[in-house]
């Protein structure tokens, strides 16, 4: 596995270089509870990418708008619902503009309407930024909608890999 010239399987690797280029959204949101939402989105941009405070705030607000919660910017994580916190986690990862995005059940905490909106928004963003996005999901229909390629696993082994059309035509 090679990310931005760093081979992950090498014994010696610069893990921080890899971390700069891989955005991750977990089922646990891992937001800093003592920071406002906008500061949660700004901190990594400033520390890792050396982004100015104004540029980091502008990027944070852009992605909060994309995930449809810009009005929550000055609140703290505890003041948001689980679905809103999940959207903050998605926005935070996108703020870093990584080469690869990894999503572990990113829509699991969202109600059905917001879930569909977020799926559509991530598909729109993917078509614009053209970055690799890897989604882990237990929802087959979501995998078909979100994926260019699908890998189905059972007991830790790949049992089928293909395009959505191939998977549906020959399960």
mmCIF file of C-alpha atoms in Angstrom:
data_model
loop_
_atom_site.group_PDB
_atom_site.id
_atom_site.type_symbol
_atom_site.label_atom_id
_atom_site.label_comp_id
_atom_site.label_asym_id
_atom_site.label_seq_id
_atom_site.Cartn_x
_atom_site.Cartn_y
_atom_site.Cartn_z
ATOM 1 C CA UNK A 1 0.000 0.000 0.000
ATOM 2 C CA UNK A 2 1.532 3.288 -1.124
ATOM 3 C CA UNK A 3 0.156 6.669 -0.088
ATOM 4 C CA UNK A 4 1.775 9.803 -1.495
ATOM 5 C CA UNK A 5 5.056 7.963 -2.029
ATOM 6 C CA UNK A 6 5.092 6.340 1.423
ATOM 7 C CA UNK A 7 4.951 2.558 1.391
ATOM 8 C CA UNK A 8 2.948 1.541 4.430
ATOM 9 C CA UNK A 9 4.355 -1.964 4.512
ATOM 10 C CA UNK A 10 7.982 -0.770 4.775
ATOM 11 C CA UNK A 11 9.601 -1.224 8.180
ATOM 12 C CA UNK A 12 10.737 2.414 8.203
ATOM 13 C CA UNK A 13 8.067 4.896 7.288
ATOM 14 C CA UNK A 14 7.044 8.425 8.132
ATOM 15 C CA UNK A 15 3.660 7.763 9.712
ATOM 16 C CA UNK A 16 3.046 11.492 10.101
ATOM 17 C CA UNK A 17 3.410 11.981 6.338
ATOM 18 C CA UNK A 18 0.790 9.286 5.837
ATOM 19 C CA UNK A 19 -1.520 10.782 8.463
ATOM 20 C CA UNK A 20 -1.403 14.147 6.683
ATOM 21 C CA UNK A 21 -2.824 12.561 3.536
ATOM 22 C CA UNK A 22 -5.398 10.164 5.007
ATOM 23 C CA UNK A 23 -8.644 11.494 6.462
ATOM 24 C CA UNK A 24 -10.573 9.169 8.747
ATOM 25 C CA UNK A 25 -14.145 9.330 9.995
ATOM 26 C CA UNK A 26 -14.893 6.793 12.701
ATOM 27 C CA UNK A 27 -18.130 5.740 14.365
ATOM 28 C CA UNK A 28 -16.854 7.538 17.478
ATOM 29 C CA UNK A 29 -16.589 11.196 16.629
ATOM 30 C CA UNK A 30 -13.498 12.000 18.755
ATOM 31 C CA UNK A 31 -14.301 15.708 18.938
ATOM 32 C CA UNK A 32 -12.470 17.829 21.498
ATOM 33 C CA UNK A 33 -15.151 18.534 24.128
ATOM 34 C CA UNK A 34 -13.506 21.758 25.348
ATOM 35 C CA UNK A 35 -13.472 23.366 21.882
ATOM 36 C CA UNK A 36 -16.260 24.836 19.810
ATOM 37 C CA UNK A 37 -17.225 23.024 16.637
ATOM 38 C CA UNK A 38 -15.413 25.511 14.407
ATOM 39 C CA UNK A 39 -12.237 25.203 16.512
ATOM 40 C CA UNK A 40 -12.470 21.403 16.251
ATOM 41 C CA UNK A 41 -12.341 21.885 12.479
ATOM 42 C CA UNK A 42 -9.579 24.497 12.550
ATOM 43 C CA UNK A 43 -6.982 22.976 14.886
ATOM 44 C CA UNK A 44 -5.537 20.267 12.632
ATOM 45 C CA UNK A 45 -5.477 22.605 9.651
ATOM 46 C CA UNK A 46 -3.395 25.059 11.667
ATOM 47 C CA UNK A 47 -1.083 22.533 13.351
ATOM 48 C CA UNK A 48 -0.565 20.034 10.524
ATOM 49 C CA UNK A 49 -1.034 22.110 7.368
ATOM 50 C CA UNK A 50 0.213 25.430 8.834
ATOM 51 C CA UNK A 51 -2.964 27.105 7.616
ATOM 52 C CA UNK A 52 -3.597 30.636 8.850
ATOM 53 C CA UNK A 53 -6.381 31.144 11.380
ATOM 54 C CA UNK A 54 -8.533 33.027 8.852
ATOM 55 C CA UNK A 55 -8.070 30.441 6.109
ATOM 56 C CA UNK A 56 -8.730 27.593 8.544
ATOM 57 C CA UNK A 57 -11.946 29.276 9.723
ATOM 58 C CA UNK A 58 -13.054 29.873 6.118
ATOM 59 C CA UNK A 59 -12.429 26.219 5.208
ATOM 60 C CA UNK A 60 -14.179 25.041 8.381
ATOM 61 C CA UNK A 61 -17.252 27.118 7.619
ATOM 62 C CA UNK A 62 -17.267 25.943 3.993
ATOM 63 C CA UNK A 63 -17.428 22.303 5.087
ATOM 64 C CA UNK A 64 -19.922 22.980 7.881
ATOM 65 C CA UNK A 65 -22.148 24.421 5.153
ATOM 66 C CA UNK A 66 -21.565 21.324 3.004
ATOM 67 C CA UNK A 67 -22.735 19.085 5.866
ATOM 68 C CA UNK A 68 -25.641 21.471 6.525
ATOM 69 C CA UNK A 69 -24.852 22.673 10.061
ATOM 70 C CA UNK A 70 -23.050 26.036 9.786
ATOM 71 C CA UNK A 71 -25.280 27.429 12.544
ATOM 72 C CA UNK A 72 -23.646 25.003 15.010
ATOM 73 C CA UNK A 73 -20.152 26.494 14.600
ATOM 74 C CA UNK A 74 -19.993 28.226 17.997
ATOM 75 C CA UNK A 75 -21.500 25.370 19.992
ATOM 76 C CA UNK A 76 -19.624 22.658 21.872
ATOM 77 C CA UNK A 77 -19.892 18.956 20.960
ATOM 78 C CA UNK A 78 -22.062 18.160 23.981
ATOM 79 C CA UNK A 79 -24.673 20.616 22.660
ATOM 80 C CA UNK A 80 -25.095 18.645 19.404
ATOM 81 C CA UNK A 81 -27.004 15.474 18.638
ATOM 82 C CA UNK A 82 -25.122 12.333 17.620
ATOM 83 C CA UNK A 83 -26.010 12.912 13.981
ATOM 84 C CA UNK A 84 -24.746 16.487 14.117
ATOM 85 C CA UNK A 85 -21.507 15.339 15.755
ATOM 86 C CA UNK A 86 -21.090 12.774 12.981
ATOM 87 C CA UNK A 87 -21.476 15.533 10.391
ATOM 88 C CA UNK A 88 -18.840 17.583 12.243
ATOM 89 C CA UNK A 89 -16.484 14.580 12.101
ATOM 90 C CA UNK A 90 -17.058 14.310 8.339
ATOM 91 C CA UNK A 91 -16.456 18.051 7.875
ATOM 92 C CA UNK A 92 -13.314 17.899 10.031
ATOM 93 C CA UNK A 93 -11.808 15.171 7.856
ATOM 94 C CA UNK A 94 -12.713 17.013 4.658
ATOM 95 C CA UNK A 95 -11.109 20.240 5.951
ATOM 96 C CA UNK A 96 -7.709 18.587 5.732
ATOM 97 C CA UNK A 97 -8.157 17.936 1.999
ATOM 98 C CA UNK A 98 -6.554 14.499 2.236
ATOM 99 C CA UNK A 99 -5.630 12.315 -0.715
ATOM 100 C CA UNK A 100 -7.609 9.402 0.710
ATOM 101 C CA UNK A 101 -10.709 9.423 2.914
ATOM 102 C CA UNK A 102 -11.600 6.411 5.069
ATOM 103 C CA UNK A 103 -15.157 6.245 6.414
ATOM 104 C CA UNK A 104 -16.245 3.679 9.008
ATOM 105 C CA UNK A 105 -20.061 3.631 8.933
ATOM 106 C CA UNK A 106 -20.125 7.422 8.458
ATOM 107 C CA UNK A 107 -23.904 7.653 8.229
ATOM 108 C CA UNK A 108 -24.822 5.261 11.044
ATOM 109 C CA UNK A 109 -25.877 7.992 13.493
ATOM 110 C CA UNK A 110 -27.947 9.931 10.976
ATOM 111 C CA UNK A 111 -31.698 9.851 10.456
ATOM 112 C CA UNK A 112 -32.813 8.527 7.026
ATOM 113 C CA UNK A 113 -33.360 11.932 5.377
ATOM 114 C CA UNK A 114 -30.038 13.397 6.528
ATOM 115 C CA UNK A 115 -28.354 10.081 5.684
ATOM 116 C CA UNK A 116 -29.457 10.364 2.042
ATOM 117 C CA UNK A 117 -28.481 14.049 1.910
ATOM 118 C CA UNK A 118 -25.012 13.294 3.290
ATOM 119 C CA UNK A 119 -24.534 10.396 0.867
ATOM 120 C CA UNK A 120 -25.462 12.692 -2.029
ATOM 121 C CA UNK A 121 -23.206 15.474 -0.726
ATOM 122 C CA UNK A 122 -20.203 13.149 -0.361
ATOM 123 C CA UNK A 123 -20.789 11.823 -3.874
ATOM 124 C CA UNK A 124 -20.900 15.426 -5.168
ATOM 125 C CA UNK A 125 -17.717 16.291 -3.274
ATOM 126 C CA UNK A 126 -15.999 13.169 -4.561
ATOM 127 C CA UNK A 127 -16.861 14.073 -8.144
ATOM 128 C CA UNK A 128 -15.362 17.551 -7.631
ATOM 129 C CA UNK A 129 -12.228 16.773 -5.615
ATOM 130 C CA UNK A 130 -11.607 13.381 -7.258
ATOM 131 C CA UNK A 131 -10.097 11.817 -4.154
ATOM 132 C CA UNK A 132 -10.231 8.178 -3.178
ATOM 133 C CA UNK A 133 -12.942 7.498 -0.609
ATOM 134 C CA UNK A 134 -13.249 4.145 1.122
ATOM 135 C CA UNK A 135 -16.532 3.406 2.893
ATOM 136 C CA UNK A 136 -17.056 0.601 5.365
ATOM 137 C CA UNK A 137 -20.729 -0.247 5.676
ATOM 138 C CA UNK A 138 -23.061 -3.100 6.527
ATOM 139 C CA UNK A 139 -25.754 -1.568 4.298
ATOM 140 C CA UNK A 140 -25.672 -3.274 0.892
ATOM 141 C CA UNK A 141 -27.810 -0.616 -0.821
ATOM 142 C CA UNK A 142 -25.533 2.100 0.560
ATOM 143 C CA UNK A 143 -22.502 0.261 -0.814
ATOM 144 C CA UNK A 144 -24.128 0.024 -4.241
ATOM 145 C CA UNK A 145 -24.976 3.745 -4.187
ATOM 146 C CA UNK A 146 -21.639 5.002 -2.876
ATOM 147 C CA UNK A 147 -19.150 2.672 -4.530
ATOM 148 C CA UNK A 148 -17.308 2.575 -7.826
ATOM 149 C CA UNK A 149 -15.893 -0.733 -6.620
ATOM 150 C CA UNK A 150 -17.205 -2.969 -3.867
ATOM 151 C CA UNK A 151 -15.390 -5.563 -1.801
ATOM 152 C CA UNK A 152 -17.595 -7.918 0.178
ATOM 153 C CA UNK A 153 -15.998 -9.583 3.180
ATOM 154 C CA UNK A 154 -16.998 -12.521 5.326
ATOM 155 C CA UNK A 155 -15.018 -13.724 8.330
ATOM 156 C CA UNK A 156 -12.168 -11.351 7.439
ATOM 157 C CA UNK A 157 -11.796 -12.653 3.888
ATOM 158 C CA UNK A 158 -12.784 -11.051 0.586
ATOM 159 C CA UNK A 159 -15.523 -13.140 -1.002
ATOM 160 C CA UNK A 160 -16.369 -10.870 -3.935
ATOM 161 C CA UNK A 161 -14.866 -7.779 -5.515
ATOM 162 C CA UNK A 162 -16.321 -5.870 -8.432
ATOM 163 C CA UNK A 163 -18.259 -2.901 -9.673
ATOM 164 C CA UNK A 164 -21.754 -2.338 -8.279
ATOM 165 C CA UNK A 165 -23.169 -3.626 -11.565
ATOM 166 C CA UNK A 166 -21.086 -6.818 -11.386
ATOM 167 C CA UNK A 167 -22.023 -7.448 -7.773
ATOM 168 C CA UNK A 168 -25.741 -6.971 -8.413
ATOM 169 C CA UNK A 169 -25.708 -9.055 -11.617
ATOM 170 C CA UNK A 170 -23.747 -11.943 -10.100
ATOM 171 C CA UNK A 171 -24.029 -12.030 -6.298
#
